[in-house]
XYZ file of C-alpha atoms in Angstrom:
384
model
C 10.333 -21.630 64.847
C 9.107 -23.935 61.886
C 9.104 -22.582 58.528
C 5.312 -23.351 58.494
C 4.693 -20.633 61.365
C 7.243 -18.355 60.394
C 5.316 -17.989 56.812
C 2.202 -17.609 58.754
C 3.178 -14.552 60.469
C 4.256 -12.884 57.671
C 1.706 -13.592 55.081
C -0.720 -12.353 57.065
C 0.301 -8.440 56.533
C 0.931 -9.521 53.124
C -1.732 -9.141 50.146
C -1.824 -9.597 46.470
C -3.989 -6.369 45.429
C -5.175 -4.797 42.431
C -3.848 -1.921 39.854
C -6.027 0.603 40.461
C -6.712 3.177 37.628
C -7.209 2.615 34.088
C -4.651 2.445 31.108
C -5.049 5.261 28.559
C -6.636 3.580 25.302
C -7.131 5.573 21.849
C -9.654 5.283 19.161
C -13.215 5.505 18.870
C -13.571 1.992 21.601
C -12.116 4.382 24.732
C -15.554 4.749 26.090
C -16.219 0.539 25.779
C -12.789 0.548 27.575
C -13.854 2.726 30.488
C -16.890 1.252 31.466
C -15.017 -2.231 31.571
C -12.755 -0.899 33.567
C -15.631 0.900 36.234
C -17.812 -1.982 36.435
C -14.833 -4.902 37.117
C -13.591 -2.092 40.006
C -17.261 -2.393 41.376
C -17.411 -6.175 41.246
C -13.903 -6.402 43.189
C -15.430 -3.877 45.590
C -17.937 -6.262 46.227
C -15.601 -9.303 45.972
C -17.571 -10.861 42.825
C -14.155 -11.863 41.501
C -15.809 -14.220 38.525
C -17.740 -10.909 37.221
C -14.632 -8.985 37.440
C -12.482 -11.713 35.466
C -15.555 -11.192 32.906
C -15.323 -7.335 32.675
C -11.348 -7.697 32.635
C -11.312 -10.072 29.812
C -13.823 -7.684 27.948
C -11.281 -5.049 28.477
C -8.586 -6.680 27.274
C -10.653 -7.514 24.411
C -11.112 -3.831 23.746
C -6.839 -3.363 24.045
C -5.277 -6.761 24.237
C -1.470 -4.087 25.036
C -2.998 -3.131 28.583
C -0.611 -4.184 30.700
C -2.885 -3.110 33.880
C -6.007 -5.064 33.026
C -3.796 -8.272 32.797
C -2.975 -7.725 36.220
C -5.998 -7.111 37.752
C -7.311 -10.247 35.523
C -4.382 -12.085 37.768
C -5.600 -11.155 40.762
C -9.207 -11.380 39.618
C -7.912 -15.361 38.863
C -5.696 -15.759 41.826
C -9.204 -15.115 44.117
C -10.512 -18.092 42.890
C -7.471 -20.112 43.497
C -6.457 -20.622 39.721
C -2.939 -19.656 40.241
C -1.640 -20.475 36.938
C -4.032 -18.706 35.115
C -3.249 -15.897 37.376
C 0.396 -16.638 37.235
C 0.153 -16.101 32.828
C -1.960 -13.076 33.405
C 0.814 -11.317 35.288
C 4.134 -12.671 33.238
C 1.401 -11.249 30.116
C 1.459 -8.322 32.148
C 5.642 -8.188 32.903
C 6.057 -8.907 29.204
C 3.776 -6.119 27.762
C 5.070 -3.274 30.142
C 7.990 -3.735 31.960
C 8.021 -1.189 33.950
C 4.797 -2.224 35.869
C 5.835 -2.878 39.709
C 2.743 -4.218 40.696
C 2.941 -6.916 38.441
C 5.869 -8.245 39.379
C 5.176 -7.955 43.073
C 1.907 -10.190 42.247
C 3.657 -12.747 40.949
C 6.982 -12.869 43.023
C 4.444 -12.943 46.042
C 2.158 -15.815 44.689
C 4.864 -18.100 43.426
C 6.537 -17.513 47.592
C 2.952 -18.789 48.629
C 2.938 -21.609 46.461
C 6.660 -22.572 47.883
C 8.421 -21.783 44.683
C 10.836 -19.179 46.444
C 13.818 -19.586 44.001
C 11.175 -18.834 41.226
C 9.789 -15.715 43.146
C 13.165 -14.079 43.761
C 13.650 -12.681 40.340
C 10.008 -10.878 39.746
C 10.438 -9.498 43.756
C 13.717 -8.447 42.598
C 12.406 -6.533 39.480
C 9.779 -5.257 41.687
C 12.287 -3.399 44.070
C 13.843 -2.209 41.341
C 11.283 -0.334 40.223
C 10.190 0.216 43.554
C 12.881 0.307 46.061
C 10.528 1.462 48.873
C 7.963 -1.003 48.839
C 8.475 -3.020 52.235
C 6.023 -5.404 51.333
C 8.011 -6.508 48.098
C 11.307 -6.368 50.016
C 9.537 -8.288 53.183
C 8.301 -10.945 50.054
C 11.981 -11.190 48.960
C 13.515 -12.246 51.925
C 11.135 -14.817 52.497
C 11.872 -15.737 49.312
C 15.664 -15.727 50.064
C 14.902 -18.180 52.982
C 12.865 -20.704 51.533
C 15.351 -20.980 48.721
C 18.484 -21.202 51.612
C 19.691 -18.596 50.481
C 20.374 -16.724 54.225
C 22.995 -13.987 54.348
C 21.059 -12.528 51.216
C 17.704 -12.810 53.059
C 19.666 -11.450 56.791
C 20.661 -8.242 54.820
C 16.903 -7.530 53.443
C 15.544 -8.254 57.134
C 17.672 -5.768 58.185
C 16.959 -3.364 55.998
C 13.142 -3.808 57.123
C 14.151 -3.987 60.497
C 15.934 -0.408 60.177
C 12.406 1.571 59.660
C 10.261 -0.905 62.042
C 12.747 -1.906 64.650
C 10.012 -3.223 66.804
C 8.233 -5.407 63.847
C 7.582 -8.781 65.627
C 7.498 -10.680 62.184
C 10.357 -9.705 61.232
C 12.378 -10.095 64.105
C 11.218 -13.519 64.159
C 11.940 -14.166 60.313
C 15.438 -12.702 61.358
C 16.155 -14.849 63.935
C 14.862 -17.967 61.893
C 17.119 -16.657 59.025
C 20.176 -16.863 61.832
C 19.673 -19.640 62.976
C 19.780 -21.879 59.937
C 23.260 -20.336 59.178
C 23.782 -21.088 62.483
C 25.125 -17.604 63.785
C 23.732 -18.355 67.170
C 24.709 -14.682 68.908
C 22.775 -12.523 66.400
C 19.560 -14.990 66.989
C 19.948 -14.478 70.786
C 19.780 -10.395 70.253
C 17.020 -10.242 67.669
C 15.124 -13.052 69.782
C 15.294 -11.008 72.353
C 14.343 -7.964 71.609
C 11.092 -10.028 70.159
C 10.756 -11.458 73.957
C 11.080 -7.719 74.801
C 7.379 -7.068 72.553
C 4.347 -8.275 73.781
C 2.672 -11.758 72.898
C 5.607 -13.978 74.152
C 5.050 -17.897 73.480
C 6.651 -21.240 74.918
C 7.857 -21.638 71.224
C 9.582 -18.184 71.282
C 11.539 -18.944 74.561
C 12.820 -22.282 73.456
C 13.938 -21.236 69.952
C 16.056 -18.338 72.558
C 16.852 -21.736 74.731
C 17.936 -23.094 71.318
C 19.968 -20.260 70.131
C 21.497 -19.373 73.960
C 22.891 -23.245 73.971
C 23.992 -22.630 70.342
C 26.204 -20.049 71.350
C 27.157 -21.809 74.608
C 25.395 -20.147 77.229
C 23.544 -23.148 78.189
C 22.869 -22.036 81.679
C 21.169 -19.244 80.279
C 19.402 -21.872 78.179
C 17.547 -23.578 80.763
C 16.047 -20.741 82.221
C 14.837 -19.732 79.045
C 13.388 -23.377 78.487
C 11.932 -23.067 82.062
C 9.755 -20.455 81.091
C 8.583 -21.769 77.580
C 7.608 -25.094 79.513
C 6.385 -22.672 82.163
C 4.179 -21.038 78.900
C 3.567 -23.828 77.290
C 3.428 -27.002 79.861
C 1.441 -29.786 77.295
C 4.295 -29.730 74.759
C 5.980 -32.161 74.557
C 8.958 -30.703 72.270
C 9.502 -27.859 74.975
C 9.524 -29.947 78.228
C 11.968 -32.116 76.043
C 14.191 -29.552 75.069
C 14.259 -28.859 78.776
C 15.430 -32.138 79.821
C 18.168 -32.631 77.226
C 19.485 -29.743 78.515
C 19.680 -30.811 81.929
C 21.187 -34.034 80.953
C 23.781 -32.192 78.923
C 24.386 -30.237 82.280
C 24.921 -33.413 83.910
C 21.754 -31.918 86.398
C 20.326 -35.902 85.937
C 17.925 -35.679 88.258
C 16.147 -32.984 87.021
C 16.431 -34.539 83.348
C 15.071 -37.340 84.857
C 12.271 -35.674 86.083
C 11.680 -34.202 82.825
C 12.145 -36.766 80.336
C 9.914 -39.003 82.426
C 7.021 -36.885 82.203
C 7.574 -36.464 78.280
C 7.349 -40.014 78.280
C 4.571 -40.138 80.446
C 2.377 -37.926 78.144
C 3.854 -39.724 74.791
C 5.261 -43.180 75.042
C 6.739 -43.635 71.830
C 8.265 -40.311 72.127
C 11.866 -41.760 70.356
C 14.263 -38.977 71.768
C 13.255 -39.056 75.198
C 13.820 -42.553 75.239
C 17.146 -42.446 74.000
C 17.876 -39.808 76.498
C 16.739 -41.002 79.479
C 18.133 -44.421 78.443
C 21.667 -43.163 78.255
C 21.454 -41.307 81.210
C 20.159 -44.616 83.254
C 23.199 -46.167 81.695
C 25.528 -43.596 82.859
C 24.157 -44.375 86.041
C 24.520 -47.667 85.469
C 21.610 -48.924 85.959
C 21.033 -51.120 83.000
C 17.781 -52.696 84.125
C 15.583 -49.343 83.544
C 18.255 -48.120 80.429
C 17.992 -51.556 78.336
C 14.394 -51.213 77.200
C 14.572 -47.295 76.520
C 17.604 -47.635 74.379
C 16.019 -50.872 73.000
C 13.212 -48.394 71.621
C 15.603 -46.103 70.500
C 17.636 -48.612 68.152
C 14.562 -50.265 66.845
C 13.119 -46.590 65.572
C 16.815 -45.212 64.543
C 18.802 -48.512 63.499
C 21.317 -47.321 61.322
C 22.685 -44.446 63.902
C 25.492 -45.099 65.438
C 24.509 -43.304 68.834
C 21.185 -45.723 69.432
C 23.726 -49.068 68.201
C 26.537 -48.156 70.605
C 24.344 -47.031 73.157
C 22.288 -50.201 73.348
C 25.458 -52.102 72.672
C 26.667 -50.728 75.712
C 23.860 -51.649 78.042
C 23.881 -54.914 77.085
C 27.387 -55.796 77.658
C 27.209 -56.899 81.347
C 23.899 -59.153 80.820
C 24.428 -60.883 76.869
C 28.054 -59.960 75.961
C 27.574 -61.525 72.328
C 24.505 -59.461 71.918
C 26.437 -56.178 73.191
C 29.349 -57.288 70.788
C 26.923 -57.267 67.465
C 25.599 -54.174 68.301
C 28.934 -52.549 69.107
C 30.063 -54.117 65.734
C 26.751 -52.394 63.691
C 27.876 -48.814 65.682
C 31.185 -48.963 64.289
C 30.002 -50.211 60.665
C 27.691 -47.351 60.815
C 30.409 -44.756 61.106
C 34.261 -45.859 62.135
C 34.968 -42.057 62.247
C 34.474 -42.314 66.288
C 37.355 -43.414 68.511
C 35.212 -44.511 71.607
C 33.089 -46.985 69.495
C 36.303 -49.043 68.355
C 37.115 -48.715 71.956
C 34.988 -49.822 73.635
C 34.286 -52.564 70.887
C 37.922 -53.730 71.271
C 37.603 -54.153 75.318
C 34.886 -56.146 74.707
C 36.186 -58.427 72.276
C 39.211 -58.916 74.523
C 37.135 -59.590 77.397
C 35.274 -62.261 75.414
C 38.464 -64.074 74.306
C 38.929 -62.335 70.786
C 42.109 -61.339 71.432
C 42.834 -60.931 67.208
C 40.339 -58.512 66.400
C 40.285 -57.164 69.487
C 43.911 -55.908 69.305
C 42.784 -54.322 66.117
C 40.326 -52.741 67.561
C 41.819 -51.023 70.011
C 44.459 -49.920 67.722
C 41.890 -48.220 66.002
C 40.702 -46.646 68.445
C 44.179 -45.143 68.859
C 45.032 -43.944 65.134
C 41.619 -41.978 66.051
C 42.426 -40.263 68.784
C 46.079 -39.215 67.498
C 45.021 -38.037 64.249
C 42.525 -35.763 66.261
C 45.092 -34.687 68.529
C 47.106 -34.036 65.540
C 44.107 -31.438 63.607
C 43.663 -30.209 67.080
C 47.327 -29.422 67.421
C 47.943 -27.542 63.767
C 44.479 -25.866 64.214
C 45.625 -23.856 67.026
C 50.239 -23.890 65.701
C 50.331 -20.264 66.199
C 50.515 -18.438 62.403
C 53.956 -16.849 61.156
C 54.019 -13.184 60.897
């Protein structure tokens, strides 16, 4: 799910709303006060918001201390899109009375709207304080918490939520999104589904569960859950790709093939299908139909090593030197990676350069014993 959508869903039960009520004010102007006060309420009832900035302003004129008609000025401002006005109306508001919830929530919410989540966490916070059962502060705050990365903080407020509405489709959603990016693929498989389990499922629901099943390697499970998102959602693109990398990553190549085709079909310059199909063409070794999809690929992604070495690769059998410079670009691009030095240093034997093809190789080797090596003390049994 993008962030985009996921901030969608949730905004949407979310609202920036008025104080309601009036501020006590002393002195022989009370009655001036009041009818302020009355006649902005009507105007918002009506949703005049520029005569109830008027009759707010008035108001504060009357008690420039009144914490509650600087927030309802902010939200009288923030309905006619002037969010910074609105944004000093409220920390006016914060500063005067600190003890006003409502204020805070205003603010913490806008400035989450506006993409300024590490901003908005402290007023949400405040607000909660003050408040600890308002859900639709503590609902602000963890989208907060996500748009700011910060995801075990935003998990534990989801759950919270998710403990009085277990069956809240926005939030399960937001929990699963919040899982994902920390990349704790078996708790985004169980709230996904129990969101699969509510009604209004979507091709983009079942292939972020394809995504999060494959995380957690249960990639079988994957496919049929990206079988029935393309089966939901058959024009996207994304989906039926998602569909055929997993296939290929099955080794199932003729159903990949199938797939990725047809993405490529409906969008040419579709980059990752390309590369996809291309390597699986040149594990089949067919390097007539792989050259010019991994050709595609390099020319969009030339400074990854998979599209260099790849390409490299195909080319080998046909224009050696060519294959040679783009082996030689892979392993430039990252020398980390044991099978690009060897199959760089075969070549370069092959071709008569014996030299740096030796070194090569013996590259290659260092590589693959240092990873034996980490593999070997990562799993040396402990000492009691």
């Amino acid at each position: 799910m993008t962030r985009k959508l996921l901030l969608t869903l949730v905004y949407s039960i979310l609202a920036i709303m008025p104080i309601q009520g009036q501020t006590e004010v002393r002195g022989d102007r009370i009655e001036e006060a009041r009818r302020h006060y009355e006649l902005a309420q009507t105007y918002e009832r009506n949703n005049d918001w520029i005569a109830a900035e008027k009759e707010w302003k008035q108001a504060i004129a009357v008690q420039p201390n009144d914490a509650r008609a600087w927030t309802n000025l902010g939200v009288a401002l923030n309905k006619q899109n002037r969010t910074e006005e609105a944004v000093q109306a409220w920390k006016r508001a914060t500063d005067i009375d600190s003890t006003l919830a409502g204020a805070y929530f205003n603010l913490g919410l806008l400035l989450v709207r506006n993409h300024s989540y590490t901003e908005a966490i402290a007023p949400l916070r405040h607000a909660l304080l003050l408040e600890p059962q308002n859900d639709a502060a503590r609902r602000a705050l963890a989208l907060a918490l996500v748009g700011a990365d910060q995801f075990r903080e935003a998990s534990r407020e989801i759950a919270r939520l998710l403990s009085r509405s277990p069956r809240d489709a926005a939030l399960l959603e937001m929990a699963a999104d919040s899982f994902m990016r920390q990349r704790r693929f078996s708790e985004a498989t169980i709230v996904l589904k129990r969101r699969l389990d509510l009604p209004e499922e979507t091709g983009q629901l079942w292939a972020q569960y394809g995504d999060a099943l494959d995380g957690a390697s249960r990639t079988p499970e994957a496919i049929e859950a990206y079988r029935r998102a393309v089966t939901l959602a058959p024009d996207s693109t994304n989906t039926r790709y998602g569909l055929g990398y997993l296939y290929w990553k099955q080794y199932r190549y003729d159903e990949a093939e199938r797939e990725l085709t047809e993405v490529l079909r409906r969008d040419p310059n579709d980059v990752r299908a390309a590369f996809t199909l291309g390597d699986l063409y040149l594990t089949k070794g067919d390097m007539q139909r792989a050259l010019p999809l991994l050709e595609k690929a390099a020319i969009a992604h030339p400074q990854e090593f998979d599209t260099r070495f790849a390409l490299g690769r195909a080319l080998l059998p046909g224009d050696r030197n060519r294959g040679i410079a783009e082996l030689r670009a892979a392993v430039r691009l990252d020398d980390s990676i044991a099978d690009g030095h060897f199959q760089l240093g075969r070549a370069l034997m092959q071709a008569g350069e014996i030299e740096e093809g030796k070194r090569e190789l013996n590259r290659a080797k260092e590589l693959q014993e240092a990873k034996r090596r980490a593999e070997g003390e990562r799993f040396k049994p402990k000492p009691e």
